[in-house]
mmCIF file of C-alpha atoms in Angstrom:
data_model
loop_
_atom_site.group_PDB
_atom_site.id
_atom_site.type_symbol
_atom_site.label_atom_id
_atom_site.label_comp_id
_atom_site.label_asym_id
_atom_site.label_seq_id
_atom_site.Cartn_x
_atom_site.Cartn_y
_atom_site.Cartn_z
ATOM 1 C CA MET R 1299 -5.734 24.280 160.840
ATOM 2 C CA ARG R 1300 -4.405 23.128 164.192
ATOM 3 C CA ALA R 1301 -4.456 25.483 167.177
ATOM 4 C CA THR R 1302 -0.677 25.684 167.292
ATOM 5 C CA ASP R 1303 -0.520 26.497 163.568
ATOM 6 C CA ALA R 1304 -3.200 29.151 163.966
ATOM 7 C CA ALA R 1305 -1.354 30.665 166.910
ATOM 8 C CA GLY R 1306 1.887 30.721 164.922
ATOM 9 C CA PHE R 1307 0.153 32.307 161.955
ATOM 10 C CA GLY R 1308 -1.398 34.958 164.173
ATOM 11 C CA GLN R 1309 1.963 35.673 165.768
ATOM 12 C CA ARG R 1310 3.577 36.109 162.341
ATOM 13 C CA ARG R 1311 0.791 38.469 161.273
ATOM 14 C CA ARG R 1312 1.317 40.592 164.384
ATOM 15 C CA TRP R 1313 5.049 40.709 163.750
ATOM 16 C CA GLY R 1314 4.382 41.609 160.132
ATOM 17 C CA ARG R 1315 2.124 44.493 161.150
ATOM 18 C CA ALA R 1316 4.703 45.661 163.687
ATOM 19 C CA LEU R 1317 7.491 45.606 161.115
ATOM 20 C CA LEU R 1318 5.321 47.461 158.614
ATOM 21 C CA VAL R 1319 4.462 50.212 161.093
ATOM 22 C CA GLY R 1320 8.058 50.458 162.315
ATOM 23 C CA GLY R 1321 9.251 50.693 158.708
ATOM 24 C CA GLN R 1322 6.758 53.467 158.005
ATOM 25 C CA VAL R 1323 8.036 55.404 161.008
ATOM 26 C CA ALA R 1324 11.659 54.913 159.910
ATOM 27 C CA ILE R 1325 11.013 55.994 156.312
ATOM 28 C CA SER R 1326 9.049 59.054 157.396
ATOM 29 C CA VAL R 1327 11.890 60.013 159.764
ATOM 30 C CA VAL R 1328 14.428 59.800 156.937
ATOM 31 C CA LEU R 1329 12.283 61.930 154.624
ATOM 32 C CA LEU R 1330 11.567 64.529 157.311
ATOM 33 C CA VAL R 1331 15.235 64.776 158.328
ATOM 34 C CA VAL R 1332 16.313 65.109 154.697
ATOM 35 C CA ALA R 1333 13.630 67.744 154.044
ATOM 36 C CA THR R 1334 14.698 69.721 157.138
ATOM 37 C CA PHE R 1335 18.364 69.338 156.213
ATOM 38 C CA ILE R 1336 17.767 70.518 152.638
ATOM 39 C CA TYR R 1337 15.557 73.416 153.693
ATOM 40 C CA ARG R 1338 18.105 74.684 156.233
ATOM 41 C CA GLY R 1339 20.945 74.193 153.754
ATOM 42 C CA PHE R 1340 19.060 76.024 151.014
ATOM 43 C CA GLN R 1341 18.204 78.830 153.401
ATOM 44 C CA ARG R 1342 21.850 79.276 154.379
ATOM 45 C CA GLN R 1343 22.895 79.483 150.753
ATOM 46 C CA ILE R 1344 20.158 81.978 149.914
ATOM 47 C CA ASP R 1345 20.965 84.097 152.983
ATOM 48 C CA SER R 1346 24.653 84.195 152.042
ATOM 49 C CA GLY R 1347 23.744 85.719 148.659
ATOM 50 C CA PRO R 1348 25.046 84.957 145.169
ATOM 51 C CA GLY R 1349 28.170 87.119 145.438
ATOM 52 C CA PHE R 1350 26.933 89.914 143.183
ATOM 53 C CA ARG R 1351 24.262 92.573 143.433
ATOM 54 C CA MET R 1352 20.675 91.816 142.432
ATOM 55 C CA ASP R 1353 18.958 95.133 143.010
ATOM 56 C CA HIS R 1354 18.623 97.872 140.375
ATOM 57 C CA LEU R 1355 19.579 95.583 137.485
ATOM 58 C CA LEU R 1356 17.680 94.943 134.267
ATOM 59 C CA MET R 1357 18.775 92.524 131.555
ATOM 60 C CA MET R 1358 17.772 91.787 127.993
ATOM 61 C CA SER R 1359 19.174 89.382 125.412
ATOM 62 C CA LEU R 1360 19.823 90.223 121.758
ATOM 63 C CA THR R 1361 21.087 88.020 118.918
ATOM 64 C CA PRO R 1362 21.776 90.036 115.737
ATOM 65 C CA SER R 1363 22.897 86.891 113.899
ATOM 66 C CA GLN R 1364 19.207 85.955 113.680
ATOM 67 C CA LEU R 1365 18.935 88.714 111.073
ATOM 68 C CA GLY R 1366 22.104 87.694 109.237
ATOM 69 C CA TYR R 1367 24.513 90.108 110.912
ATOM 70 C CA SER R 1368 28.179 89.405 110.263
ATOM 71 C CA GLU R 1369 30.537 89.228 113.244
ATOM 72 C CA ALA R 1370 31.922 92.698 112.526
ATOM 73 C CA ARG R 1371 28.467 94.211 112.101
ATOM 74 C CA ALA R 1372 27.208 92.534 115.281
ATOM 75 C CA GLN R 1373 30.178 93.905 117.235
ATOM 76 C CA GLN R 1374 29.464 97.398 115.920
ATOM 77 C CA PHE R 1375 25.793 97.029 116.891
ATOM 78 C CA PHE R 1376 26.573 96.011 120.463
ATOM 79 C CA GLU R 1377 29.111 98.791 120.933
ATOM 80 C CA ARG R 1378 26.580 101.388 119.724
ATOM 81 C CA LEU R 1379 23.901 99.786 121.907
ATOM 82 C CA ALA R 1380 26.053 100.110 125.038
ATOM 83 C CA GLU R 1381 26.986 103.699 124.179
ATOM 84 C CA GLN R 1382 23.376 104.805 123.663
ATOM 85 C CA ALA R 1383 22.082 102.846 126.658
ATOM 86 C CA ASN R 1384 24.511 104.715 128.893
ATOM 87 C CA LEU R 1385 22.887 107.978 127.746
ATOM 88 C CA VAL R 1386 19.366 106.914 128.805
ATOM 89 C CA PRO R 1387 18.102 108.912 131.823
ATOM 90 C CA GLY R 1388 17.814 106.688 134.885
ATOM 91 C CA ILE R 1389 20.688 104.402 133.872
ATOM 92 C CA ARG R 1390 23.788 104.592 136.040
ATOM 93 C CA SER R 1391 25.764 102.120 133.944
ATOM 94 C CA ALA R 1392 25.137 99.781 130.990
ATOM 95 C CA ALA R 1393 27.293 96.730 130.280
ATOM 96 C CA LEU R 1394 27.527 93.819 127.869
ATOM 97 C CA THR R 1395 27.940 90.162 128.828
ATOM 98 C CA ARG R 1396 27.702 86.878 126.981
ATOM 99 C CA TYR R 1397 26.323 85.046 130.014
ATOM 100 C CA MET R 1398 24.120 86.100 132.900
ATOM 101 C CA PRO R 1399 24.521 84.332 136.249
ATOM 102 C CA MET R 1400 21.764 81.821 137.050
ATOM 103 C CA ASP R 1401 20.897 81.526 133.346
ATOM 104 C CA GLY R 1402 21.719 77.843 132.909
ATOM 105 C CA VAL R 1403 25.047 76.446 131.787
ATOM 106 C CA ALA R 1404 27.659 79.053 130.861
ATOM 107 C CA PRO R 1405 29.782 78.852 127.691
ATOM 108 C CA SER R 1406 33.073 77.072 128.253
ATOM 109 C CA VAL R 1407 36.645 77.728 127.144
ATOM 110 C CA THR R 1408 39.666 75.467 127.036
ATOM 111 C CA VAL R 1409 42.766 76.773 128.779
ATOM 112 C CA VAL R 1410 46.335 75.528 129.283
ATOM 113 C CA PRO R 1411 47.779 77.284 132.367
ATOM 114 C CA GLU R 1412 51.461 78.102 132.082
ATOM 115 C CA GLY R 1413 53.638 75.922 134.307
ATOM 116 C CA PHE R 1414 50.816 73.671 135.498
ATOM 117 C CA GLN R 1415 51.520 69.933 135.377
ATOM 118 C CA PHE R 1416 48.524 67.953 134.157
ATOM 119 C CA PRO R 1417 48.154 64.222 134.803
ATOM 120 C CA PRO R 1418 49.529 61.972 132.060
ATOM 121 C CA GLY R 1419 47.307 61.991 128.997
ATOM 122 C CA LYS R 1420 45.756 65.378 129.766
ATOM 123 C CA GLU R 1421 46.987 68.604 128.207
ATOM 124 C CA SER R 1422 44.240 71.151 128.892
ATOM 125 C CA VAL R 1423 41.197 71.887 131.014
ATOM 126 C CA THR R 1424 37.762 73.358 130.267
ATOM 127 C CA HIS R 1425 36.087 75.945 132.497
ATOM 128 C CA TRP R 1426 32.927 78.014 132.433
ATOM 129 C CA SER R 1427 33.430 81.483 131.022
ATOM 130 C CA SER R 1428 31.809 84.687 129.904
ATOM 131 C CA ILE R 1429 32.664 87.505 127.524
ATOM 132 C CA VAL R 1430 32.133 90.908 129.136
ATOM 133 C CA ASP R 1431 32.931 94.526 128.456
ATOM 134 C CA GLU R 1432 34.781 97.014 130.631
ATOM 135 C CA HIS R 1433 31.618 98.093 132.508
ATOM 136 C CA TYR R 1434 30.398 94.632 133.568
ATOM 137 C CA PHE R 1435 32.138 94.211 136.930
ATOM 138 C CA ASP R 1436 31.014 97.615 138.181
ATOM 139 C CA ALA R 1437 27.453 97.184 136.915
ATOM 140 C CA ILE R 1438 26.872 93.810 138.572
ATOM 141 C CA GLY R 1439 28.850 94.724 141.694
ATOM 142 C CA LEU R 1440 31.423 91.930 141.396
ATOM 143 C CA PRO R 1441 34.590 92.943 143.289
ATOM 144 C CA ILE R 1442 38.010 92.757 141.657
ATOM 145 C CA LEU R 1443 40.212 91.381 144.430
ATOM 146 C CA LYS R 1444 43.556 91.856 142.686
ATOM 147 C CA GLY R 1445 44.713 93.695 139.612
ATOM 148 C CA ARG R 1446 42.145 95.382 137.411
ATOM 149 C CA GLY R 1447 39.052 94.770 135.354
ATOM 150 C CA PHE R 1448 38.889 95.294 131.619
ATOM 151 C CA ARG R 1449 39.472 98.605 129.865
ATOM 152 C CA ALA R 1450 38.357 100.051 126.554
ATOM 153 C CA THR R 1451 41.992 99.786 125.485
ATOM 154 C CA ASP R 1452 41.818 95.975 125.711
ATOM 155 C CA SER R 1453 41.016 95.931 122.015
ATOM 156 C CA ALA R 1454 41.604 93.371 119.305
ATOM 157 C CA ASP R 1455 45.015 94.911 118.572
ATOM 158 C CA ALA R 1456 46.140 94.906 122.221
ATOM 159 C CA PRO R 1457 47.765 91.975 124.037
ATOM 160 C CA ARG R 1458 45.212 89.368 125.031
ATOM 161 C CA VAL R 1459 44.066 89.572 128.658
ATOM 162 C CA ALA R 1460 41.662 87.838 131.011
ATOM 163 C CA VAL R 1461 40.149 88.133 134.467
ATOM 164 C CA VAL R 1462 39.774 84.915 136.461
ATOM 165 C CA ASN R 1463 38.060 84.214 139.757
ATOM 166 C CA ASP R 1464 40.025 83.481 142.911
ATOM 167 C CA VAL R 1465 39.160 79.759 142.870
ATOM 168 C CA LEU R 1466 40.870 79.343 139.494
ATOM 169 C CA ALA R 1467 43.856 81.391 140.601
ATOM 170 C CA GLN R 1468 44.342 79.271 143.728
ATOM 171 C CA ARG R 1469 44.011 76.036 141.799
ATOM 172 C CA TYR R 1470 46.728 76.736 139.246
ATOM 173 C CA TRP R 1471 48.992 79.168 141.121
ATOM 174 C CA PRO R 1472 48.534 78.432 144.838
ATOM 175 C CA GLY R 1473 50.392 80.814 147.106
ATOM 176 C CA GLN R 1474 51.516 82.920 144.136
ATOM 177 C CA ASP R 1475 50.443 86.256 142.738
ATOM 178 C CA PRO R 1476 48.251 85.341 139.729
ATOM 179 C CA ILE R 1477 48.607 88.793 138.145
ATOM 180 C CA GLY R 1478 50.854 88.452 135.132
ATOM 181 C CA LYS R 1479 50.425 84.680 134.900
ATOM 182 C CA ARG R 1480 49.450 83.317 131.514
ATOM 183 C CA PHE R 1481 47.482 80.534 129.882
ATOM 184 C CA ARG R 1482 46.978 79.411 126.340
ATOM 185 C CA LEU R 1483 43.448 79.796 125.048
ATOM 186 C CA ASP R 1484 41.506 77.086 123.160
ATOM 187 C CA ASN R 1485 44.376 74.572 122.893
ATOM 188 C CA SER R 1486 48.064 73.995 123.596
ATOM 189 C CA VAL R 1487 49.107 76.110 120.585
ATOM 190 C CA GLY R 1488 46.510 78.831 121.074
ATOM 191 C CA PRO R 1489 47.348 82.456 121.848
ATOM 192 C CA TRP R 1490 48.834 83.392 125.190
ATOM 193 C CA VAL R 1491 46.451 85.280 127.483
ATOM 194 C CA GLU R 1492 47.716 87.288 130.460
ATOM 195 C CA ILE R 1493 45.751 87.478 133.698
ATOM 196 C CA VAL R 1494 45.252 91.132 134.645
ATOM 197 C CA GLY R 1495 42.661 90.729 137.386
ATOM 198 C CA VAL R 1496 41.170 88.326 139.932
ATOM 199 C CA ALA R 1497 37.445 88.594 140.601
ATOM 200 C CA LYS R 1498 35.611 87.340 143.659
ATOM 201 C CA THR R 1499 34.082 83.896 143.198
ATOM 202 C CA SER R 1500 30.309 84.105 142.976
ATOM 203 C CA LYS R 1501 27.440 81.801 142.042
ATOM 204 C CA TYR R 1502 27.179 81.108 138.339
ATOM 205 C CA GLY R 1503 24.652 78.410 137.530
ATOM 206 C CA PHE R 1504 22.820 77.625 140.772
ATOM 207 C CA ALA R 1505 22.661 78.928 144.332
ATOM 208 C CA ILE R 1506 23.935 75.724 145.980
ATOM 209 C CA GLU R 1507 26.761 74.929 143.581
ATOM 210 C CA SER R 1508 30.246 74.311 144.943
ATOM 211 C CA PRO R 1509 32.800 77.065 144.223
ATOM 212 C CA MET R 1510 33.976 76.638 140.647
ATOM 213 C CA GLU R 1511 36.623 78.109 138.372
ATOM 214 C CA PHE R 1512 35.513 80.859 136.011
ATOM 215 C CA VAL R 1513 37.191 82.853 133.215
ATOM 216 C CA TYR R 1514 36.205 86.314 131.942
ATOM 217 C CA LEU R 1515 37.386 87.461 128.517
ATOM 218 C CA PRO R 1516 37.072 91.020 127.119
ATOM 219 C CA TYR R 1517 34.350 91.548 124.535
ATOM 220 C CA ARG R 1518 36.546 93.702 122.322
ATOM 221 C CA GLN R 1519 39.029 90.825 121.922
ATOM 222 C CA ARG R 1520 36.521 87.982 121.600
ATOM 223 C CA PRO R 1521 33.234 89.356 120.189
ATOM 224 C CA ALA R 1522 30.112 87.179 120.284
ATOM 225 C CA GLN R 1523 26.980 87.069 118.150
ATOM 226 C CA SER R 1524 24.616 86.950 121.122
ATOM 227 C CA MET R 1525 24.918 89.201 124.179
ATOM 228 C CA PHE R 1526 23.001 90.450 127.182
ATOM 229 C CA LEU R 1527 22.622 94.146 127.828
ATOM 230 C CA LEU R 1528 22.818 94.694 131.586
ATOM 231 C CA ALA R 1529 21.588 98.049 132.821
ATOM 232 C CA GLU R 1530 22.122 99.381 136.344
ATOM 233 C CA SER R 1531 19.262 101.697 137.229
ATOM 234 C CA VAL R 1532 19.034 104.669 139.546
ATOM 235 C CA GLY R 1533 15.484 103.731 140.577
ATOM 236 C CA ASP R 1534 13.116 100.894 139.672
ATOM 237 C CA PRO R 1535 14.845 98.782 136.989
ATOM 238 C CA SER R 1536 11.497 97.845 135.432
ATOM 239 C CA SER R 1537 11.071 101.473 134.384
ATOM 240 C CA LEU R 1538 13.963 101.033 131.921
ATOM 241 C CA VAL R 1539 12.178 98.473 129.738
ATOM 242 C CA THR R 1540 10.466 100.982 127.476
ATOM 243 C CA PRO R 1541 13.400 103.388 126.937
ATOM 244 C CA LEU R 1542 15.797 100.479 126.254
ATOM 245 C CA ARG R 1543 13.361 98.966 123.776
ATOM 246 C CA GLU R 1544 13.334 102.329 122.060
ATOM 247 C CA VAL R 1545 17.144 102.345 121.893
ATOM 248 C CA VAL R 1546 17.135 98.935 120.216
ATOM 249 C CA ARG R 1547 14.347 99.999 117.841
ATOM 250 C CA ARG R 1548 16.360 103.014 116.716
ATOM 251 C CA LEU R 1549 19.350 100.804 115.950
ATOM 252 C CA ASP R 1550 17.334 98.058 114.249
ATOM 253 C CA ALA R 1551 13.540 97.989 114.412
ATOM 254 C CA ASN R 1552 13.467 94.355 113.265
ATOM 255 C CA LEU R 1553 15.789 92.918 115.903
ATOM 256 C CA PRO R 1554 13.901 90.772 118.463
ATOM 257 C CA ILE R 1555 14.524 91.218 122.188
ATOM 258 C CA SER R 1556 14.227 88.310 124.628
ATOM 259 C CA ASN R 1557 14.698 87.507 128.321
ATOM 260 C CA ILE R 1558 13.746 90.963 129.562
ATOM 261 C CA ARG R 1559 13.706 90.768 133.340
ATOM 262 C CA THR R 1560 15.238 92.198 136.474
ATOM 263 C CA MET R 1561 18.107 90.398 138.185
ATOM 264 C CA GLU R 1562 15.911 89.821 141.223
ATOM 265 C CA GLU R 1563 13.317 88.077 139.021
ATOM 266 C CA GLN R 1564 16.066 86.003 137.417
ATOM 267 C CA TYR R 1565 17.472 84.921 140.776
ATOM 268 C CA ARG R 1566 14.086 84.107 142.261
ATOM 269 C CA SER R 1567 12.781 82.126 139.272
ATOM 270 C CA ARG R 1568 16.015 80.169 138.773
ATOM 271 C CA THR R 1569 16.909 79.627 142.428
ATOM 272 C CA VAL R 1570 14.443 80.412 145.194
ATOM 273 C CA VAL R 1571 11.380 78.902 143.502
ATOM 274 C CA ILE R 1572 13.240 75.727 142.495
ATOM 275 C CA LEU R 1573 14.656 75.231 145.981
ATOM 276 C CA ASP R 1574 11.251 75.793 147.571
ATOM 277 C CA VAL R 1575 9.672 73.189 145.269
ATOM 278 C CA ILE R 1576 12.358 70.599 146.075
ATOM 279 C CA ALA R 1577 12.160 71.113 149.838
ATOM 280 C CA THR R 1578 8.337 71.206 149.821
ATOM 281 C CA THR R 1579 8.081 68.019 147.756
ATOM 282 C CA ILE R 1580 10.413 66.051 150.031
ATOM 283 C CA GLY R 1581 8.705 67.472 153.115
ATOM 284 C CA ALA R 1582 5.276 66.502 151.761
ATOM 285 C CA MET R 1583 6.506 62.954 151.169
ATOM 286 C CA GLY R 1584 7.760 62.838 154.742
ATOM 287 C CA MET R 1585 4.448 64.107 156.117
ATOM 288 C CA MET R 1586 2.535 61.518 154.052
ATOM 289 C CA GLY R 1587 4.809 58.808 155.423
ATOM 290 C CA MET R 1588 4.276 60.125 158.932
ATOM 291 C CA ALA R 1589 0.490 60.122 158.440
ATOM 292 C CA LEU R 1590 0.602 56.498 157.286
ATOM 293 C CA ALA R 1591 2.762 55.606 160.272
ATOM 294 C CA ILE R 1592 0.321 57.299 162.671
ATOM 295 C CA VAL R 1593 -2.657 55.480 161.171
ATOM 296 C CA GLY R 1594 -0.775 52.185 161.208
ATOM 297 C CA LEU R 1595 0.415 52.641 164.784
ATOM 298 C CA TYR R 1596 -3.046 53.614 165.986
ATOM 299 C CA GLY R 1597 -4.583 50.621 164.245
ATOM 300 C CA LEU R 1598 -1.946 48.232 165.593
ATOM 301 C CA VAL R 1599 -2.325 49.407 169.198
ATOM 302 C CA ALA R 1600 -6.124 49.435 168.941
ATOM 303 C CA TYR R 1601 -6.050 45.900 167.537
ATOM 304 C CA ALA R 1602 -3.723 44.744 170.320
ATOM 305 C CA VAL R 1603 -6.049 46.271 172.927
ATOM 306 C CA SER R 1604 -9.050 44.498 171.430
ATOM 307 C CA ARG R 1605 -7.158 41.181 171.524
ATOM 308 C CA ARG R 1606 -6.109 41.734 175.149
ATOM 309 C CA THR R 1607 -9.434 42.962 176.529
ATOM 310 C CA ARG R 1608 -9.872 39.889 178.749
ATOM 311 C CA GLU R 1609 -6.255 40.130 179.962
ATOM 312 C CA ILE R 1610 -6.772 43.801 180.791
ATOM 313 C CA GLY R 1611 -9.952 42.922 182.689
ATOM 314 C CA ILE R 1612 -8.147 40.278 184.722
ATOM 315 C CA ARG R 1613 -5.301 42.647 185.527
ATOM 316 C CA MET R 1614 -7.750 45.292 186.721
ATOM 317 C CA ALA R 1615 -9.753 42.712 188.675
ATOM 318 C CA ILE R 1616 -6.679 41.648 190.665
ATOM 319 C CA GLY R 1617 -5.627 45.197 191.479
ATOM 320 C CA ALA R 1618 -4.190 46.981 188.442
ATOM 321 C CA ASN R 1619 -5.450 50.542 188.127
ATOM 322 C CA SER R 1620 -6.093 52.681 185.052
ATOM 323 C CA SER R 1621 -2.617 54.206 185.135
ATOM 324 C CA ASP R 1622 -1.010 50.770 185.063
ATOM 325 C CA VAL R 1623 -3.035 49.739 182.032
ATOM 326 C CA LEU R 1624 -2.327 53.058 180.319
ATOM 327 C CA ARG R 1625 1.420 52.650 180.796
ATOM 328 C CA MET R 1626 1.323 49.034 179.635
ATOM 329 C CA VAL R 1627 -0.387 49.855 176.342
ATOM 330 C CA LEU R 1628 1.681 52.980 175.781
ATOM 331 C CA ARG R 1629 4.875 50.958 176.207
ATOM 332 C CA GLN R 1630 3.805 48.669 173.413
ATOM 333 C CA GLY R 1631 2.995 51.496 171.003
ATOM 334 C CA MET R 1632 5.895 53.746 171.934
ATOM 335 C CA GLY R 1633 8.369 50.874 171.915
ATOM 336 C CA LEU R 1634 7.521 50.269 168.289
ATOM 337 C CA ALA R 1635 7.685 53.999 167.487
ATOM 338 C CA VAL R 1636 11.053 54.406 169.244
ATOM 339 C CA ALA R 1637 12.471 51.414 167.367
ATOM 340 C CA GLY R 1638 11.359 52.907 164.046
ATOM 341 C CA LEU R 1639 12.673 56.296 165.106
ATOM 342 C CA GLY R 1640 16.079 54.854 165.966
ATOM 343 C CA VAL R 1641 16.402 53.062 162.634
ATOM 344 C CA GLY R 1642 15.226 56.182 160.812
ATOM 345 C CA LEU R 1643 17.746 58.424 162.574
ATOM 346 C CA LEU R 1644 20.609 56.037 161.765
ATOM 347 C CA ALA R 1645 19.585 55.992 158.100
ATOM 348 C CA SER R 1646 19.169 59.785 158.175
ATOM 349 C CA ALA R 1647 22.730 60.232 159.413
ATOM 350 C CA GLY R 1648 24.006 58.408 156.340
ATOM 351 C CA ALA R 1649 21.689 60.358 154.043
ATOM 352 C CA SER R 1650 22.738 63.690 155.550
ATOM 353 C CA ARG R 1651 26.425 62.903 155.058
ATOM 354 C CA ALA R 1652 25.715 62.098 151.419
ATOM 355 C CA LEU R 1653 23.758 65.323 150.984
ATOM 356 C CA ALA R 1654 26.519 67.340 152.647
ATOM 357 C CA GLY R 1655 28.388 67.201 149.342
ATOM 358 C CA VAL R 1656 25.619 69.259 147.740
ATOM 359 C CA PHE R 1657 26.427 72.289 149.874
ATOM 360 C CA PRO R 1658 29.732 74.166 149.591
ATOM 361 C CA GLY R 1659 31.841 73.447 152.660
ATOM 362 C CA GLY R 1660 29.191 71.137 154.068
ATOM 363 C CA PRO R 1661 25.686 71.961 155.324
ATOM 364 C CA GLY R 1662 26.961 74.041 158.189
ATOM 365 C CA GLY R 1663 29.634 75.742 156.138
ATOM 366 C CA ASP R 1664 32.393 73.796 157.907
ATOM 367 C CA GLY R 1665 31.913 70.328 156.452
ATOM 368 C CA ARG R 1666 30.075 68.939 159.504
ATOM 369 C CA THR R 1667 26.640 67.317 159.497
ATOM 370 C CA ASP R 1668 23.756 69.605 160.391
ATOM 371 C CA VAL R 1669 22.639 68.048 163.696
ATOM 372 C CA VAL R 1670 19.729 70.439 164.291
ATOM 373 C CA ALA R 1671 17.450 68.451 161.975
ATOM 374 C CA PHE R 1672 17.719 65.307 164.114
ATOM 375 C CA PRO R 1673 16.246 66.599 167.417
ATOM 376 C CA LEU R 1674 13.615 68.612 165.563
ATOM 377 C CA VAL R 1675 12.334 65.567 163.696
ATOM 378 C CA ALA R 1676 12.790 63.198 166.656
ATOM 379 C CA LEU R 1677 10.689 65.362 168.973
ATOM 380 C CA THR R 1678 8.010 65.772 166.303
ATOM 381 C CA VAL R 1679 7.814 62.045 165.608
ATOM 382 C CA LEU R 1680 7.724 61.168 169.318
ATOM 383 C CA ALA R 1681 4.935 63.675 169.911
ATOM 384 C CA VAL R 1682 2.671 62.455 167.113
ATOM 385 C CA THR R 1683 3.301 58.755 167.796
ATOM 386 C CA LEU R 1684 2.584 59.343 171.487
ATOM 387 C CA ILE R 1685 -0.792 60.807 170.524
ATOM 388 C CA ALA R 1686 -1.465 57.894 168.159
ATOM 389 C CA SER R 1687 -0.723 55.404 170.947
ATOM 390 C CA TYR R 1688 -2.400 57.370 173.716
ATOM 391 C CA VAL R 1689 -5.911 57.323 172.230
ATOM 392 C CA PRO R 1690 -6.348 53.491 172.239
ATOM 393 C CA ALA R 1691 -4.322 53.241 175.469
ATOM 394 C CA ARG R 1692 -6.697 55.669 177.151
ATOM 395 C CA ARG R 1693 -9.652 53.646 175.934
ATOM 396 C CA ALA R 1694 -8.070 50.475 177.323
ATOM 397 C CA SER R 1695 -7.535 52.112 180.737
ATOM 398 C CA ARG R 1696 -11.275 52.742 180.967
ATOM 399 C CA VAL R 1697 -12.284 49.116 180.396
ATOM 400 C CA ASN R 1698 -14.873 47.818 182.873
ATOM 401 C CA PRO R 1699 -13.358 44.633 184.390
ATOM 402 C CA THR R 1700 -16.721 42.885 184.650
ATOM 403 C CA GLU R 1701 -17.644 43.550 181.026
ATOM 404 C CA ALA R 1702 -14.103 42.622 179.921
ATOM 405 C CA LEU R 1703 -14.344 39.220 181.639
ATOM 406 C CA ARG R 1704 -17.711 38.587 180.031
ATOM 407 C CA SER R 1705 -16.365 39.440 176.558
ATOM 408 C CA GLU R 1706 -14.880 35.961 176.113
#
């Protein structure tokens, strides 16, 4: 290989190493910014709460149809269960619900809002829903913003009614009073249902979901074969497990009970733990990328110093001092780190805008990008890359000029 070819090959190898290290810095910056962004976004959502109470609540799921109950017999069982549960000492209120918040995907219903113009080819819309009794809203602490909740008189023989959340009301009747508005249930020829109440929008499936439409239907008008018993306790909700099991046993000793847990346990297992795992995983990937970048940057600067030992010796022999050499080597290492940091921050800005759609109203609650993550990560990356470059730069500044000149 000719000298010029060898020099060109060596130059390409150095550029390749530099690009690799710069790419590692950029990728680690993106991952760290995203992890910080997600963690702060998750924390805001958790701090804002789910929109309903979580303390002093115990739930349990029962499905009488597993034992061959008819619909009428199942409805009678659940009504007796709620009545007897309300008599248990330590229970302030007991309610029935088809779906518990944070328990996966809710059942859906098809509705046709009166007076709403759908796009051509569409005649109805499907929304998440739940079937609840007249005690549910009080038990779970979900405010009724307008109108009323359900009553015991909302029976099968009474006019059909529903409670909707405020997001649904604003979508179909913006600027109007939704109380008294109607929609057809199930299809365009289904029964008319009158809205008697508007509930506050809460979280339904996940803590970081965007506000969604939700429909509540009264249990007495639309009985279900599987229901949750939700008990509001005076003290520790866990203390109600045994007496409520006894209530179920008296009604049917063979009926299995599942999903017995407090609302706080439900929220933590379905929300907090999952969010922590996601943020920790992305953060760990970012830290691994940063570690690789540090090792690569250290190795690249150390290699460059070893290749320039004679040059450093000459510079020091003609008057350069240790500080000059230190700055020269640091510029090389930090220039590469700053270039990678700049590319990483630009890519992070795009990634953060994409992730902003995950959080209702944007990561800051107002649709703007969370800019706090950028300086936090930038300062961290600059600090660790400075250390990675400083160690070989410090070694270079201590080179003995005489020994350096003899090295080649």
